[in-house]
Tab-separated table of C-alpha atoms in Angstrom:
chain	number	residue	atom	x	y	z
A	70	MET	CA	43.732	5.720	-69.989
A	71	THR	CA	44.739	7.724	-66.927
A	72	GLY	CA	46.582	10.616	-68.579
A	73	THR	CA	49.738	9.707	-66.627
A	74	ALA	CA	52.844	9.412	-68.777
A	75	MET	CA	54.054	5.817	-69.026
A	76	LEU	CA	56.760	6.457	-71.620
A	77	GLU	CA	58.564	9.677	-72.510
A	78	VAL	CA	60.951	9.779	-75.470
A	79	THR	CA	62.761	13.105	-75.817
A	80	GLY	CA	65.073	14.232	-78.604
A	81	LEU	CA	66.000	10.635	-79.400
A	82	SER	CA	68.628	10.104	-82.102
A	83	HIS	CA	70.638	7.061	-83.061
A	84	ALA	CA	73.436	6.485	-85.547
A	85	PHE	CA	75.108	3.214	-86.491
A	86	GLY	CA	78.856	3.319	-87.081
A	87	ALA	CA	81.589	5.789	-86.197
A	88	PRO	CA	80.494	9.190	-84.809
A	89	GLY	CA	80.093	11.739	-87.586
A	90	THR	CA	80.443	9.201	-90.381
A	91	GLY	CA	77.897	6.517	-89.452
A	92	HIS	CA	74.361	5.962	-90.700
A	93	LEU	CA	71.815	8.171	-88.926
A	94	ALA	CA	68.725	6.007	-88.338
A	95	LEU	CA	66.694	8.274	-86.022
A	96	ASP	CA	66.798	12.042	-85.612
A	97	ASP	CA	65.214	14.021	-82.765
A	98	ILE	CA	62.266	11.739	-81.976
A	99	THR	CA	59.989	13.095	-79.240
A	100	LEU	CA	56.779	11.406	-78.145
A	101	THR	CA	54.829	10.523	-75.005
A	102	VAL	CA	52.666	7.459	-74.375
A	103	THR	CA	50.198	7.620	-71.494
A	104	GLU	CA	49.148	4.698	-69.305
A	105	GLY	CA	46.671	2.385	-71.004
A	106	GLU	CA	47.291	3.822	-74.473
A	107	LEU	CA	47.939	1.805	-77.627
A	108	VAL	CA	50.136	3.795	-80.008
A	109	SER	CA	50.853	2.568	-83.538
A	110	ILE	CA	54.069	3.567	-85.295
A	111	VAL	CA	54.199	3.533	-89.100
A	112	GLY	CA	56.550	4.872	-91.736
A	113	PRO	CA	58.418	3.967	-94.919
A	114	SER	CA	60.665	0.933	-94.915
A	115	GLY	CA	64.045	1.749	-93.384
A	116	CYS	CA	62.839	4.773	-91.403
A	117	GLY	CA	64.054	3.373	-88.064
A	118	LYS	CA	60.824	2.046	-86.539
A	119	SER	CA	62.422	-1.125	-85.168
A	120	THR	CA	65.481	0.839	-84.007
A	121	LEU	CA	63.166	3.128	-82.040
A	122	LEU	CA	61.532	0.134	-80.380
A	123	ARG	CA	64.923	-1.339	-79.460
A	124	CYS	CA	66.008	1.964	-77.915
A	125	VAL	CA	62.808	2.045	-75.855
A	126	ALA	CA	63.430	-1.566	-74.774
A	127	GLY	CA	66.965	-0.781	-73.612
A	128	LEU	CA	68.430	-3.169	-76.189
A	129	ILE	CA	70.239	-0.281	-77.896
A	130	ARG	CA	71.634	2.787	-76.152
A	131	PRO	CA	70.711	5.815	-78.319
A	132	THR	CA	73.454	8.181	-79.367
A	133	GLY	CA	71.334	11.157	-78.331
A	134	GLY	CA	68.257	12.020	-76.298
A	135	SER	CA	66.534	10.027	-73.580
A	136	VAL	CA	63.950	7.340	-72.876
A	137	VAL	CA	62.078	7.490	-69.558
A	138	LEU	CA	59.725	4.734	-68.380
A	139	ARG	CA	57.505	5.684	-65.457
A	140	GLY	CA	59.908	8.407	-64.398
A	141	VAL	CA	63.040	6.242	-64.588
A	142	ALA	CA	65.649	6.658	-67.333
A	143	VAL	CA	66.057	3.537	-69.492
A	144	VAL	CA	69.740	2.539	-69.638
A	145	THR	CA	69.224	-1.239	-69.774
A	146	VAL	CA	66.244	-3.548	-70.276
A	147	PRO	CA	63.659	-2.409	-67.686
A	148	ASP	CA	61.720	-4.755	-65.444
A	149	ARG	CA	58.113	-5.436	-66.464
A	150	LEU	CA	58.730	-4.632	-70.108
A	151	ALA	CA	58.045	-7.276	-72.753
A	152	VAL	CA	58.692	-7.446	-76.487
A	153	VAL	CA	56.867	-9.463	-79.151
A	154	PHE	CA	58.834	-9.816	-82.387
A	155	GLN	CA	57.608	-10.612	-85.883
A	156	ASP	CA	59.571	-13.854	-86.336
A	157	TYR	CA	57.925	-16.183	-83.816
A	158	SER	CA	59.837	-19.167	-85.240
A	159	ARG	CA	63.076	-17.695	-83.895
A	160	SER	CA	61.704	-16.498	-80.566
A	161	LEU	CA	60.270	-19.872	-79.487
A	162	PHE	CA	62.512	-22.795	-78.529
A	163	PRO	CA	61.436	-25.913	-80.482
A	164	TRP	CA	62.760	-28.344	-77.834
A	165	LEU	CA	60.627	-26.783	-75.055
A	166	SER	CA	56.925	-27.401	-74.659
A	167	VAL	CA	54.534	-24.522	-75.202
A	168	ARG	CA	54.073	-24.211	-71.439
A	169	ASP	CA	57.823	-24.150	-70.799
A	170	ASN	CA	58.387	-21.564	-73.540
A	171	VAL	CA	55.890	-19.255	-71.847
A	172	ALA	CA	57.337	-19.949	-68.385
A	173	LEU	CA	60.990	-19.461	-69.385
A	174	PRO	CA	61.277	-15.685	-68.687
A	175	LEU	CA	59.717	-16.186	-65.248
A	176	ARG	CA	62.722	-18.017	-63.813
A	177	ARG	CA	64.201	-14.765	-62.519
A	178	THR	CA	61.030	-13.536	-60.804
A	179	GLN	CA	59.264	-16.761	-59.769
A	180	PRO	CA	61.612	-19.305	-58.135
A	181	SER	CA	58.850	-21.902	-57.733
A	182	ARG	CA	58.457	-24.147	-60.772
A	183	ALA	CA	54.821	-24.813	-59.874
A	184	GLN	CA	54.138	-21.079	-59.734
A	185	ARG	CA	55.799	-20.548	-63.100
A	186	HIS	CA	53.693	-23.288	-64.660
A	187	ALA	CA	50.497	-21.850	-63.186
A	188	THR	CA	51.330	-18.386	-64.508
A	189	ALA	CA	52.133	-19.826	-67.946
A	190	LEU	CA	48.833	-21.714	-68.088
A	191	GLU	CA	46.942	-18.559	-67.139
A	192	ALA	CA	48.664	-16.605	-69.909
A	193	LEU	CA	47.939	-19.362	-72.433
A	194	ALA	CA	44.281	-19.322	-71.407
A	195	THR	CA	44.206	-15.571	-72.059
A	196	VAL	CA	45.166	-16.147	-75.702
A	197	GLY	CA	42.895	-19.193	-76.081
A	198	LEU	CA	45.634	-21.837	-76.063
A	199	ALA	CA	45.332	-23.513	-72.659
A	200	ASP	CA	44.926	-26.935	-74.298
A	201	THR	CA	48.233	-26.628	-76.182
A	202	ALA	CA	50.430	-26.431	-73.057
A	203	PRO	CA	52.022	-29.909	-73.429
A	204	THR	CA	52.617	-29.618	-77.186
A	205	TYR	CA	55.676	-28.178	-78.941
A	206	PRO	CA	55.804	-25.014	-81.076
A	207	TRP	CA	56.543	-26.930	-84.272
A	208	GLN	CA	53.251	-28.778	-83.840
A	209	LEU	CA	51.268	-25.514	-84.042
A	210	SER	CA	50.250	-23.249	-86.914
A	211	GLY	CA	51.992	-19.927	-87.448
A	212	GLY	CA	49.126	-17.986	-85.909
A	213	MET	CA	49.088	-20.240	-82.861
A	214	GLN	CA	52.855	-19.864	-82.447
A	215	GLN	CA	52.475	-16.094	-82.425
A	216	ARG	CA	49.773	-16.445	-79.775
A	217	VAL	CA	52.302	-18.402	-77.703
A	218	ALA	CA	54.803	-15.547	-78.124
A	219	ILE	CA	52.122	-13.091	-76.976
A	220	ALA	CA	51.275	-15.336	-74.009
A	221	ARG	CA	54.942	-15.381	-72.982
A	222	ALA	CA	54.948	-11.574	-72.975
A	223	LEU	CA	51.713	-11.439	-70.967
A	224	ALA	CA	53.040	-13.909	-68.397
A	225	CYS	CA	55.573	-11.255	-67.336
A	226	ASP	CA	52.683	-8.881	-66.491
A	227	PRO	CA	54.369	-6.008	-68.351
A	228	LEU	CA	53.719	-2.349	-67.691
A	229	LEU	CA	54.682	-1.688	-71.298
A	230	LEU	CA	54.324	-4.131	-74.183
A	231	LEU	CA	56.406	-3.471	-77.299
A	232	MET	CA	55.341	-5.167	-80.528
A	233	ASP	CA	57.567	-5.139	-83.619
A	234	GLU	CA	55.550	-6.124	-86.701
A	235	PRO	CA	53.910	-8.869	-84.609
A	236	PHE	CA	51.469	-10.051	-87.271
A	237	GLY	CA	53.564	-9.600	-90.395
A	238	SER	CA	54.202	-13.326	-90.906
A	239	VAL	CA	50.620	-14.648	-90.732
A	240	ASP	CA	47.752	-14.783	-93.214
A	241	ALA	CA	45.153	-12.015	-93.467
A	242	GLN	CA	42.377	-13.714	-91.463
A	243	THR	CA	44.755	-14.774	-88.694
A	244	ARG	CA	46.131	-11.239	-88.630
A	245	GLU	CA	42.655	-9.844	-87.998
A	246	ASP	CA	42.044	-12.400	-85.244
A	247	LEU	CA	45.326	-11.421	-83.552
A	248	GLU	CA	44.490	-7.714	-83.838
A	249	ASP	CA	41.219	-8.369	-82.013
A	250	LEU	CA	43.075	-10.461	-79.434
A	251	ILE	CA	45.442	-7.570	-78.668
A	252	LEU	CA	42.528	-5.160	-78.326
A	253	ALA	CA	40.826	-7.560	-75.897
A	254	VAL	CA	43.998	-8.098	-73.847
A	255	ARG	CA	44.668	-4.370	-73.732
A	256	ARG	CA	41.082	-3.713	-72.580
A	257	ASP	CA	41.042	-6.441	-69.922
A	258	ARG	CA	44.519	-5.712	-68.520
A	259	LEU	CA	44.593	-1.928	-69.040
A	260	MET	CA	47.940	-2.477	-70.747
A	261	THR	CA	50.098	0.152	-72.448
A	262	ILE	CA	51.245	-0.938	-75.915
A	263	LEU	CA	53.646	0.558	-78.464
A	264	MET	CA	53.315	-1.287	-81.778
A	265	VAL	CA	55.330	-0.976	-84.975
A	266	THR	CA	53.506	-2.033	-88.138
A	267	HIS	CA	53.765	-1.633	-91.913
A	268	ASP	CA	50.004	-2.195	-92.272
A	269	ILE	CA	48.208	1.163	-92.400
A	270	ASP	CA	44.736	-0.301	-91.836
A	271	GLU	CA	46.055	-2.156	-88.797
A	272	SER	CA	47.669	0.964	-87.364
A	273	VAL	CA	44.338	2.800	-87.440
A	274	TYR	CA	42.175	-0.153	-86.399
A	275	VAL	CA	44.069	-1.011	-83.194
A	276	GLY	CA	45.520	2.375	-82.244
A	277	ASP	CA	44.474	5.245	-80.035
A	278	ARG	CA	47.081	7.267	-81.922
A	279	VAL	CA	49.108	6.735	-85.077
A	280	VAL	CA	52.638	8.160	-85.116
A	281	VAL	CA	53.996	8.537	-88.654
A	282	LEU	CA	57.771	8.672	-89.196
A	283	THR	CA	59.504	10.211	-92.182
A	284	ALA	CA	61.841	8.331	-94.493
A	285	GLY	CA	65.242	7.780	-92.903
A	286	PRO	CA	66.558	9.273	-90.833
A	287	GLY	CA	63.282	8.794	-89.007
A	288	ARG	CA	61.629	11.913	-87.618
A	289	VAL	CA	58.077	12.353	-86.347
A	290	ARG	CA	56.046	13.573	-89.302
A	291	ALA	CA	52.631	13.403	-87.635
A	292	ASP	CA	50.951	12.200	-84.441
A	293	LEU	CA	47.292	11.544	-85.235
A	294	PRO	CA	44.499	10.766	-82.738
A	295	VAL	CA	42.253	7.937	-83.923
A	296	GLY	CA	39.069	8.451	-81.905
A	297	LEU	CA	37.111	5.528	-83.372
A	298	PRO	CA	34.309	4.112	-81.212
A	299	ALA	CA	34.822	0.994	-79.097
A	300	PRO	CA	34.459	-1.907	-79.246
A	301	ARG	CA	35.995	-2.123	-82.693
A	302	ASP	CA	34.923	-4.643	-85.296
A	303	GLN	CA	36.814	-5.787	-88.380
A	304	ILE	CA	33.808	-5.138	-90.648
A	305	THR	CA	31.762	-2.278	-89.197
A	306	THR	CA	34.706	-0.199	-87.931
A	307	LYS	CA	36.482	-0.330	-91.287
A	308	GLU	CA	33.290	0.791	-93.048
A	309	LEU	CA	33.106	3.987	-90.988
A	310	PRO	CA	33.826	7.208	-92.938
A	311	ALA	CA	36.145	8.311	-90.104
A	312	PHE	CA	38.225	5.144	-90.527
A	313	VAL	CA	38.467	5.609	-94.297
A	314	ARG	CA	39.481	9.275	-93.955
A	315	LEU	CA	42.156	8.552	-91.361
A	316	ARG	CA	43.687	5.560	-93.133
A	317	THR	CA	43.834	7.696	-96.295
A	318	GLU	CA	45.593	10.480	-94.404
A	319	VAL	CA	48.095	8.050	-92.868
A	320	SER	CA	48.781	6.553	-96.295
A	321	ARG	CA	49.476	10.012	-97.743
A	322	LEU	CA	51.838	10.848	-94.898
A	323	VAL	CA	53.743	7.579	-95.188
A	324	ARG	CA	54.196	8.279	-98.906
A	325	GLY	CA	55.486	11.767	-98.121
A	326	GLN	CA	52.424	13.576	-99.469
A	327	GLU	CA	50.572	16.396	-97.744
A	328	GLY	CA	47.077	15.697	-96.456
A	329	GLY	CA	43.961	16.453	-98.460
A	330	PRO	CA	42.599	20.000	-98.075
A	331	GLY	CA	39.905	20.523	-95.485
A	332	GLY	CA	39.718	16.939	-94.265
A	333	ALA	CA	39.329	16.259	-90.571
A	334	ALA	CA	42.264	13.896	-90.587
A	335	GLY	CA	44.329	16.407	-92.540
A	336	ALA	CA	43.541	19.118	-89.991
A	337	ALA	CA	44.443	16.802	-87.148
A	338	GLY	CA	47.681	15.913	-88.899
A	339	ALA	CA	48.622	19.567	-89.316
A	340	GLU	CA	47.842	20.267	-85.664
A	341	TYR	CA	49.937	17.377	-84.420
A	342	ARG	CA	52.812	18.049	-86.805
A	343	GLY	CA	52.924	21.542	-85.314
A	344	ARG	CA	52.994	20.098	-81.819
A	345	ASP	CA	55.821	17.757	-82.748
A	346	ARG	CA	57.877	20.587	-84.246
A	347	TYR	CA	57.380	22.520	-80.993
A	348	ARG	CA	58.392	19.486	-78.924
A	349	SER	CA	61.486	18.978	-81.059
A	350	ARG	CA	62.568	22.616	-80.630
A	351	ALA	CA	61.991	22.354	-76.870
A	352	ALA	CA	63.991	19.137	-76.694
A	353	ARG	CA	66.928	20.703	-78.524
A	354	ALA	CA	66.793	23.787	-76.292
A	355	SER	CA	66.858	21.634	-73.154
A	356	GLN	CA	70.009	19.872	-74.390
A	357	GLU	CA	71.920	23.060	-75.203
C-alpha cells in the first residue's frame, strides 16, 4: 500500500423513487480506500452494500455526495474498473468458450483478436484455469465458473476491483480456496479491492480494513483496521486471538450491539466510529 488515495467516497447518499418520498438506501457514506488496499464491507441484509458498490462503479448515479477515483469524479463507468458479481451463471455467456468469455470485455481496448486471446489465456493461468480455455462455462463446476469470472475481471488490468458477494454461491471449501486466490492476486498485482460480503469471518480474513454499515439506510458504523500478519492461512490465521477478537467485534457491530468493554477491537471500533462521525460532519459542512 502506498498511502495514496485510490477511491474517495464523500457524503454519499442514494434514494430509490421520487425525491422526498422514495426509499433511502444510503445516507452520508464517507470512506477512503488507498492504493493496494483490500477493504471489506459488511452489514445487515438490506443496508445498501450492493447499492454502494454500484454507485462506486458508476452504474448508479447517487442522489447525493460524490465518488472520486484517482482524482476524477465518477459519473459513468470508469476505465480500468472491473466488477465480479455473486451470480456467475448470469455473468458468463454459455454459448461462448471460457477463453472468449474472458476476452469479451477486451474488444474495446484490444482490436487484435490474437492479442485478446493471449491476454485471456494469461488471466486464466493466473486463476489456475489455463487448460479450460476451449471448454464452455456449463462444463465447469460452480467454483471454476467463478474463477472464470475473476479471470475476466483481471484481464482488464483494473486499477480498482469491485466484488459483490463473489463467493456466496459456492461451497465452504471452494470459498476458502477463492479467498486465498484473491489474496494471492492482490499481492502479486498490487491491486486495490473493495469487497462486499455477508460472511464476517471472510471480511476479517481477507481485509486490511472492515467497514461495517448500519441497518438501512446504510451509514458507516465502524471502520476497523485488521492488522493480521501475512501471509494468511485458513487454519493458523483463524486460530489467532486477534482474529477471534476482531470477528467477534464485527459480529456485534453488524447486530447493532456495542463492542465488549476494554477489548482491543472494541477500542479500535470506537476510535474509527469517532473518525467517521467527524468525516460525516465535514462532508455535510462542505456541501452547505
